[in-house]
CSV table of C-alpha atoms in Angstrom, one decimal:
chain,number,residue,atom,x,y,z
A,489,MET,CA,112.6,48.6,-53.5
A,490,LEU,CA,114.3,50.5,-50.8
A,491,PHE,CA,116.2,52.3,-53.4
A,492,CYS,CA,115.6,53.1,-56.9
A,493,LEU,CA,117.5,52.3,-59.6
A,494,ALA,CA,120.3,55.0,-60.9
A,495,PRO,CA,119.5,56.8,-63.9
A,496,ASN,CA,122.5,55.5,-65.7
A,497,THR,CA,121.4,52.3,-65.4
A,498,PRO,CA,122.0,50.1,-68.5
A,499,LYS,CA,119.0,48.5,-70.8
A,500,PHE,CA,119.9,45.2,-72.3
A,501,GLU,CA,119.9,45.8,-75.5
A,502,VAL,CA,119.4,41.4,-75.8
A,503,PHE,CA,115.7,42.1,-74.0
A,504,ARG,CA,114.9,44.8,-75.8
A,505,LEU,CA,115.4,43.7,-79.2
A,506,LEU,CA,113.5,40.1,-78.1
A,507,ASN,CA,110.9,41.9,-76.8
A,508,ASP,CA,110.5,44.0,-80.3
A,509,GLU,CA,111.1,40.8,-81.8
A,510,LEU,CA,107.5,39.1,-80.1
A,511,LEU,CA,105.9,42.6,-80.5
A,512,HIS,CA,106.2,42.1,-84.2
A,513,PHE,CA,105.5,38.7,-84.4
A,514,LEU,CA,102.0,39.8,-82.5
A,515,GLY,CA,101.4,42.9,-85.2
A,516,GLN,CA,102.2,40.4,-88.0
A,517,SER,CA,100.2,37.5,-86.9
A,518,VAL,CA,96.7,39.5,-87.0
A,519,ASN,CA,96.4,39.9,-91.0
A,520,THR,CA,98.4,35.9,-91.6
A,521,ASN,CA,96.5,32.9,-92.0
A,522,THR,CA,99.8,30.5,-92.3
A,523,PHE,CA,102.7,30.4,-90.2
A,524,CYS,CA,106.1,31.4,-92.1
A,525,ARG,CA,109.0,33.4,-92.1
A,526,ALA,CA,107.5,37.3,-93.0
A,527,LEU,CA,105.8,37.0,-88.9
A,528,LEU,CA,109.5,37.5,-88.2
A,529,THR,CA,111.5,40.0,-88.8
A,530,GLN,CA,114.3,40.5,-91.6
A,531,ASP,CA,116.7,41.2,-88.8
A,532,ASP,CA,119.2,39.3,-87.1
A,533,ILE,CA,117.0,38.8,-84.3
A,534,GLY,CA,114.7,37.6,-86.8
A,535,LYS,CA,116.7,35.3,-88.4
A,536,ALA,CA,118.3,33.8,-85.0
A,537,CYS,CA,114.6,32.5,-83.6
A,538,TRP,CA,113.3,31.3,-86.9
A,539,GLY,CA,116.9,29.5,-87.4
A,540,ASN,CA,116.5,27.9,-83.9
A,541,GLU,CA,114.4,24.7,-84.0
A,542,PRO,CA,113.0,25.3,-80.6
A,543,THR,CA,112.2,29.2,-80.4
A,544,ARG,CA,110.8,28.3,-83.9
A,545,GLU,CA,108.6,25.7,-83.2
A,546,LYS,CA,106.9,28.0,-79.5
A,547,PHE,CA,106.1,30.7,-82.0
A,548,LYS,CA,105.0,28.0,-84.6
A,549,LEU,CA,102.8,26.8,-81.0
A,550,LEU,CA,101.4,30.7,-80.7
A,551,PHE,CA,100.6,31.1,-83.7
A,552,ASN,CA,98.7,27.8,-84.4
A,553,ALA,CA,96.0,28.7,-81.0
A,554,LEU,CA,95.5,32.1,-81.9
A,555,GLN,CA,94.8,30.6,-85.1
A,556,VAL,CA,92.0,28.8,-83.4
A,557,ALA,CA,90.6,31.3,-81.0
A,558,GLY,CA,90.1,34.1,-84.4
A,559,ASN,CA,90.8,37.6,-85.4
A,560,ASP,CA,89.5,39.2,-82.7
A,561,THR,CA,91.9,37.4,-79.5
A,562,LYS,CA,94.7,38.1,-82.1
A,563,LEU,CA,94.4,41.3,-82.5
A,564,GLN,CA,93.6,41.8,-79.0
A,565,LEU,CA,96.6,40.2,-78.0
A,566,PHE,CA,98.7,42.5,-80.3
A,567,ALA,CA,96.8,45.3,-78.8
A,568,VAL,CA,97.5,44.5,-75.4
A,569,MET,CA,101.0,44.3,-75.4
A,570,ARG,CA,101.4,47.2,-77.6
A,571,ASP,CA,100.0,49.6,-75.4
A,572,ASN,CA,101.4,48.5,-72.4
A,573,GLN,CA,105.2,48.8,-73.2
A,574,ASN,CA,105.4,51.9,-70.8
A,575,LEU,CA,106.2,49.9,-67.3
A,576,GLU,CA,105.9,52.9,-65.8
A,577,VAL,CA,102.2,53.8,-66.9
A,578,PHE,CA,101.7,50.8,-65.9
A,579,PHE,CA,102.9,50.7,-62.2
A,580,SER,CA,100.7,53.3,-61.5
A,581,ALA,CA,97.2,52.4,-63.1
A,582,PRO,CA,98.3,48.2,-63.2
A,583,GLU,CA,95.9,45.9,-66.0
A,584,ARG,CA,95.7,42.8,-63.0
A,585,ASN,CA,93.7,40.5,-65.9
A,586,LEU,CA,95.7,41.5,-69.1
A,587,PHE,CA,94.5,38.3,-70.7
A,588,GLY,CA,90.8,37.1,-69.1
A,589,PHE,CA,89.8,37.4,-73.2
A,590,MET,CA,91.9,34.6,-73.9
A,591,SER,CA,91.4,30.6,-73.9
A,592,GLU,CA,93.4,28.7,-71.7
A,593,GLY,CA,95.3,27.3,-74.1
A,594,CYS,CA,96.4,30.8,-76.3
A,595,GLN,CA,97.6,31.4,-72.5
A,596,LYS,CA,99.4,28.6,-72.3
A,597,ALA,CA,101.3,29.0,-75.8
A,598,LEU,CA,101.9,32.6,-74.7
A,599,LYS,CA,103.5,31.7,-71.4
A,600,LEU,CA,105.6,28.9,-73.0
A,601,LEU,CA,107.0,31.4,-75.8
A,602,CYS,CA,108.1,33.9,-73.8
A,603,THR,CA,109.7,31.8,-71.0
A,604,HIS,CA,111.8,30.1,-73.7
A,605,LEU,CA,112.6,33.4,-75.3
A,606,TYR,CA,114.0,34.3,-71.8
A,607,GLU,CA,115.7,31.2,-70.5
A,608,SER,CA,116.7,30.3,-73.8
A,609,THR,CA,116.6,32.3,-76.8
A,610,LYS,CA,118.6,34.8,-75.0
A,611,ASP,CA,122.1,32.9,-74.6
A,612,LEU,CA,121.9,31.6,-78.3
A,613,GLY,CA,125.3,33.0,-80.1
A,614,PRO,CA,123.1,35.1,-83.4
A,615,VAL,CA,120.9,36.6,-81.0
A,616,LYS,CA,124.4,37.8,-78.6
A,617,ALA,CA,125.9,39.0,-81.5
A,618,ALA,CA,123.5,41.0,-82.4
A,619,GLY,CA,122.3,42.6,-78.8
A,620,GLY,CA,126.5,43.2,-78.6
A,621,THR,CA,126.7,42.2,-75.2
A,622,ASP,CA,126.1,39.3,-73.3
A,623,ILE,CA,123.9,39.1,-69.4
A,624,LYS,CA,127.2,38.6,-67.7
A,625,ALA,CA,128.6,41.6,-69.3
A,626,HIS,CA,125.0,43.6,-68.5
A,627,PHE,CA,125.6,42.6,-65.1
A,628,ASN,CA,129.3,44.2,-64.5
A,629,ALA,CA,128.0,47.1,-66.2
A,630,TYR,CA,124.5,47.2,-63.7
A,631,GLN,CA,126.7,46.9,-60.5
A,632,ALA,CA,129.6,48.9,-61.4
A,633,GLN,CA,129.8,51.4,-58.2
A,634,ALA,CA,129.5,54.7,-60.4
A,635,VAL,CA,125.9,52.8,-61.7
A,636,ASN,CA,124.1,50.9,-58.5
A,637,GLY,CA,126.6,49.1,-57.1
A,638,ASN,CA,126.9,45.6,-55.1
A,639,ILE,CA,124.1,46.1,-52.9
A,640,CYS,CA,120.4,44.5,-53.4
A,641,LYS,CA,118.6,47.5,-54.4
A,642,ALA,CA,115.4,45.6,-52.8
A,643,CYS,CA,116.2,44.7,-49.5
A,644,GLY,CA,120.2,46.9,-48.8
A,645,MET,CA,120.9,43.8,-47.0
A,646,LYS,CA,122.9,41.7,-49.2
A,647,GLU,CA,125.6,41.8,-52.0
A,648,LEU,CA,124.2,40.4,-55.9
A,649,ALA,CA,127.0,38.9,-55.9
A,650,PRO,CA,130.7,38.3,-54.1
A,651,ILE,CA,133.8,39.6,-55.9
A,652,ARG,CA,137.2,37.5,-56.5
A,653,ALA,CA,140.4,39.0,-57.0
A,654,GLY,CA,141.6,37.3,-59.7
A,655,ILE,CA,139.3,36.7,-61.7
A,656,LEU,CA,138.4,38.2,-65.0
A,657,GLU,CA,135.5,40.3,-64.9
A,658,GLY,CA,133.5,38.4,-67.8
A,659,ASP,CA,134.0,35.1,-64.9
A,660,GLN,CA,132.5,37.1,-62.0
A,661,TRP,CA,129.7,35.1,-60.0
A,662,ARG,CA,126.4,37.6,-61.4
A,663,ALA,CA,122.9,38.1,-59.4
A,664,ASP,CA,119.7,36.2,-61.0
A,665,TYR,CA,117.4,38.8,-62.4
A,666,ASP,CA,114.2,39.2,-61.3
A,667,HIS,CA,110.9,39.4,-62.8
A,668,GLN,CA,109.5,42.5,-61.1
A,669,LEU,CA,106.1,41.1,-62.8
A,670,CYS,CA,106.5,37.8,-63.1
A,671,LYS,CA,106.3,36.0,-66.3
A,672,SER,CA,104.0,33.4,-65.0
A,673,LYS,CA,101.9,35.9,-64.5
A,674,TYR,CA,102.5,38.5,-66.9
A,675,PRO,CA,104.7,36.8,-69.8
A,676,ILE,CA,104.6,39.6,-72.4
A,677,PHE,CA,106.9,41.7,-70.1
A,678,ALA,CA,109.1,38.4,-70.5
A,679,VAL,CA,111.9,39.9,-71.9
A,680,HIS,CA,110.9,43.2,-71.1
A,681,PRO,CA,114.3,45.2,-70.7
A,682,ASP,CA,112.8,47.5,-67.8
A,683,ASN,CA,111.7,44.2,-66.3
A,684,LEU,CA,114.2,42.7,-65.4
A,685,ILE,CA,116.5,43.9,-62.6
A,686,PRO,CA,119.6,41.5,-60.9
A,687,LEU,CA,118.5,41.3,-57.0
A,688,CYS,CA,120.6,39.1,-53.9
A,689,ASP,CA,119.5,35.6,-53.6
A,690,VAL,CA,117.5,35.8,-50.7
A,691,CYS,CA,115.6,38.6,-52.4
A,692,ASN,CA,114.6,36.6,-55.5
A,693,GLN,CA,114.9,33.2,-54.8
A,694,ASP,CA,113.6,33.2,-50.7
A,695,ALA,CA,110.8,35.5,-50.5
A,696,LYS,CA,109.9,37.0,-53.9
A,697,LYS,CA,109.8,34.1,-56.1
A,698,ALA,CA,106.2,34.6,-57.9
A,699,LYS,CA,104.4,36.2,-56.1
A,700,ASP,CA,102.4,39.2,-58.0
A,701,LEU,CA,103.7,42.5,-57.3
A,702,PHE,CA,99.5,43.8,-57.2
A,703,LYS,CA,97.8,41.4,-56.1
A,704,HIS,CA,97.7,40.2,-52.3
A,705,LYS,CA,97.5,36.6,-50.9
A,706,ASN,CA,93.7,36.9,-50.9
A,707,GLY,CA,93.4,38.0,-54.1
A,708,THR,CA,92.8,42.0,-53.4
A,709,ASP,CA,94.2,44.6,-55.3
A,710,ARG,CA,97.3,47.1,-54.5
A,711,LEU,CA,100.1,48.9,-55.5
A,712,ALA,CA,104.0,49.0,-56.4
A,713,PHE,CA,107.0,51.5,-56.3
A,714,TYR,CA,108.4,51.5,-59.4
A,715,PRO,CA,111.6,50.7,-59.6
A,716,PHE,CA,113.2,53.3,-61.6
A,717,THR,CA,112.0,55.9,-60.1
A,718,GLU,CA,110.7,55.3,-56.8
A,719,ASP,CA,111.8,53.9,-53.3
A,720,ALA,CA,111.1,53.1,-50.0
A,721,GLN,CA,114.1,54.8,-47.9
A,722,THR,CA,112.9,58.2,-46.8
A,723,LEU,CA,109.8,56.1,-45.6
A,724,ILE,CA,111.7,54.6,-43.1
A,725,GLU,CA,112.1,54.9,-39.0
A,726,ILE,CA,113.0,52.2,-37.0
A,727,GLU,CA,111.2,52.0,-33.4
A,728,ILE,CA,112.6,50.7,-29.4
A,729,ASP,CA,110.2,49.7,-27.4
A,730,ASN,CA,110.8,48.7,-23.8
A,731,LEU,CA,115.1,49.8,-23.7
A,732,ARG,CA,114.8,49.1,-19.9
A,733,ASP,CA,113.1,45.4,-20.5
A,734,PRO,CA,115.9,42.4,-20.5
A,735,GLU,CA,114.9,42.0,-24.7
A,736,PRO,CA,113.5,45.6,-26.5
A,737,ALA,CA,111.8,45.2,-29.2
A,738,ILE,CA,112.9,46.8,-31.8
A,739,LYS,CA,110.3,47.5,-35.0
A,740,VAL,CA,110.7,48.7,-38.3
A,741,LYS,CA,107.6,51.8,-38.9
A,742,TRP,CA,106.2,53.6,-41.7
A,743,ASN,CA,106.8,57.6,-41.1
A,744,THR,CA,104.2,58.2,-43.8
A,745,GLN,CA,100.3,58.4,-43.3
A,746,ASP,CA,99.8,58.6,-47.3
A,747,GLY,CA,97.4,55.7,-48.3
A,748,LEU,CA,98.9,55.0,-51.8
A,749,LEU,CA,102.6,54.9,-50.1
A,750,VAL,CA,101.5,52.9,-47.5
A,751,ASP,CA,99.9,50.6,-50.0
A,752,LYS,CA,103.0,50.6,-51.6
A,753,LEU,CA,105.1,50.2,-48.6
A,754,ASN,CA,103.0,46.9,-47.3
A,755,THR,CA,103.5,45.3,-50.7
A,756,TRP,CA,107.2,46.0,-50.2
A,757,ASP,CA,106.9,44.1,-46.9
A,758,GLU,CA,105.2,41.6,-48.4
A,759,VAL,CA,106.8,40.7,-51.4
A,760,TYR,CA,110.7,41.0,-50.0
A,761,GLU,CA,109.9,39.8,-46.2
A,762,ILE,CA,111.4,43.8,-45.0
A,763,ARG,CA,110.4,44.0,-41.9
A,764,SER,CA,110.6,40.1,-40.4
A,765,ARG,CA,114.4,39.7,-42.2
A,766,VAL,CA,115.6,43.2,-40.3
A,767,GLU,CA,113.7,42.6,-37.2
A,768,GLY,CA,115.4,39.1,-36.7
A,769,GLN,CA,118.6,40.5,-37.5
A,770,PHE,CA,118.2,43.0,-34.9
A,771,ARG,CA,116.6,40.7,-32.4
A,772,SER,CA,119.3,41.2,-29.4
A,773,LEU,CA,120.4,44.7,-29.0
A,774,GLU,CA,122.7,44.2,-26.4
A,775,ALA,CA,124.6,41.7,-29.3
A,776,ILE,CA,124.5,44.2,-31.8
A,777,ILE,CA,126.2,47.0,-29.2
A,778,GLU,CA,129.0,44.5,-28.3
A,779,ASP,CA,129.7,43.4,-32.1
A,780,GLU,CA,129.3,46.7,-33.6
A,781,ILE,CA,131.0,48.8,-30.8
A,782,ARG,CA,132.3,46.8,-27.3
A,783,PRO,CA,131.9,50.2,-25.4
A,784,ARG,CA,134.1,50.6,-22.6
A,785,ASP,CA,131.8,53.1,-20.9
A,786,SER,CA,128.7,55.0,-21.6
A,787,ALA,CA,130.8,58.1,-22.5
A,788,HIS,CA,132.3,55.7,-25.5
A,789,LEU,CA,129.1,53.9,-26.0
A,790,ALA,CA,127.5,57.9,-26.4
A,791,SER,CA,129.8,58.8,-28.6
A,792,ARG,CA,129.9,55.2,-30.7
A,793,ILE,CA,126.7,55.5,-31.2
A,794,SER,CA,126.7,59.5,-32.7
A,795,ASP,CA,129.1,58.2,-35.0
A,796,LYS,CA,127.2,55.5,-36.5
A,797,ALA,CA,124.4,57.7,-36.4
A,798,ARG,CA,125.8,59.7,-39.1
A,799,PRO,CA,124.4,59.2,-42.3
A,800,HIS,CA,125.9,57.2,-45.1
A,801,THR,CA,127.7,58.1,-48.5
A,802,ILE,CA,125.3,57.0,-51.4
A,803,ASN,CA,128.7,54.8,-52.0
A,804,THR,CA,128.8,53.3,-48.9
A,805,LEU,CA,125.4,51.5,-49.2
A,806,LYS,CA,126.1,51.1,-52.9
A,807,ARG,CA,128.8,49.0,-51.5
A,808,LYS,CA,128.1,48.0,-47.3
A,809,GLU,CA,125.6,45.5,-46.8
A,810,TRP,CA,123.4,46.5,-43.9
A,811,ALA,CA,124.7,49.4,-43.6
A,812,PHE,CA,121.4,51.4,-44.8
A,813,TRP,CA,119.7,49.6,-41.8
A,814,TYR,CA,122.2,50.0,-39.0
A,815,GLN,CA,122.5,53.8,-39.8
A,816,LYS,CA,118.5,54.0,-39.0
A,817,LEU,CA,119.0,51.8,-35.6
A,818,PHE,CA,121.4,53.5,-34.2
A,819,SER,CA,120.1,56.7,-35.1
A,820,GLN,CA,117.3,56.1,-33.3
A,821,LEU,CA,119.3,54.8,-30.1
A,822,GLN,CA,121.3,58.0,-30.5
A,823,GLN,CA,117.7,60.1,-29.9
A,824,ILE,CA,117.1,58.0,-26.4
A,825,GLY,CA,116.8,60.0,-23.3
A,826,THR,CA,119.7,60.0,-20.8
A,827,PRO,CA,118.0,58.2,-18.0
A,828,ASP,CA,117.1,55.3,-20.5
A,829,ALA,CA,120.5,54.8,-22.0
A,830,GLU,CA,121.9,55.1,-18.3
A,831,ALA,CA,120.0,52.6,-17.3
A,832,PHE,CA,120.7,50.4,-20.3
A,833,TRP,CA,124.4,50.8,-19.9
A,834,GLU,CA,124.2,49.7,-16.8
A,835,LYS,CA,122.1,45.9,-17.9
A,836,LEU,CA,124.4,45.8,-20.2
A,837,LYS,CA,127.8,46.1,-17.8
A,838,PHE,CA,126.0,43.4,-15.5
A,839,THR,CA,125.3,40.7,-18.8
A,840,GLN,CA,129.4,41.0,-20.1
A,841,LYS,CA,130.3,40.4,-15.9
A,842,GLN,CA,127.7,37.3,-16.2
A,843,ALA,CA,129.3,36.6,-19.4
A,844,LYS,CA,133.0,36.8,-18.2
A,845,LYS,CA,132.0,34.8,-14.6
A,846,GLY,CA,130.4,32.3,-17.0
A,847,ALA,CA,133.6,31.8,-19.5
A,848,ASP,CA,135.9,31.7,-16.2
A,849,PHE,CA,134.2,29.1,-14.7
A,850,ILE,CA,134.4,27.1,-18.0
A,851,LEU,CA,138.4,27.8,-18.9
A,852,ASN,CA,139.4,27.3,-15.1
A,853,GLY,CA,137.1,24.1,-14.0
């Protein structure tokens, strides 16, 4: 994550209740040999899960698969879920093969149930009523300016959702929730309230998808930032190479030598494709200067760079796309020595003059 979540980030009560229901079911299954109502709680969530046929059938499918597997498997699965409820601890020492003891049939049934709880059961009327709010209301509370704001915490580049004037809060669009621990590989966290975070569509749908935070593509182990307490914002710098060249290279660099932090930074970069997105946005420094500053002369250019290099308030970072990254870029430009800056200005003037000549030629025939 570029920014860690705000300390007052609300937990979605529906997820907490469904997570507790799943844990209760696994615990009751250890010493029960018949699929029955007693496997679920007597609370409203248990009643809703039992009373909804598709949900009940998914519970039954897992129960039957565990019966075939035997008591040791039932006990071990319950222990795995019970002992890994603290996700901050799990992120510090992840268990990457949680379900190696389970048969393929058990794993498939577990994934079906957990996915169904997230995709369908959470939206049942009695479940939402028991939680006291629906997912739109939770998202609105999450993205409030006094909490996390409307900018994606993973990248700082995009809004979570457009805000439309004249639309009631409950009818506004919302961002999709990302499973930090993807439900295909870590199904027991499918409805864990600390595992679900709204992200922008690029981070969630285009970049992350079902990537495993704790395993590289080549299968080697890695670590990741815990989104409630850790982030990358103080560990990043922008580097500008060859300012006098026709196309200066702008690169995202890590400013730490700590091996643990570098590993987490590399995970964050690979999962959300941070470097390629930032360097793609900053592929033309001249265009950035023209679009953001429109300088009149070298003194005006230096003054405006100084203005834009000033750190933003936390409120700006919560509501303005790309604010963090542009401030980093202009902060680096501000540090460039006078000879290089003057040379860049002369090159910029020449480019602008050539562009004007070309425009005049087109307009005047």
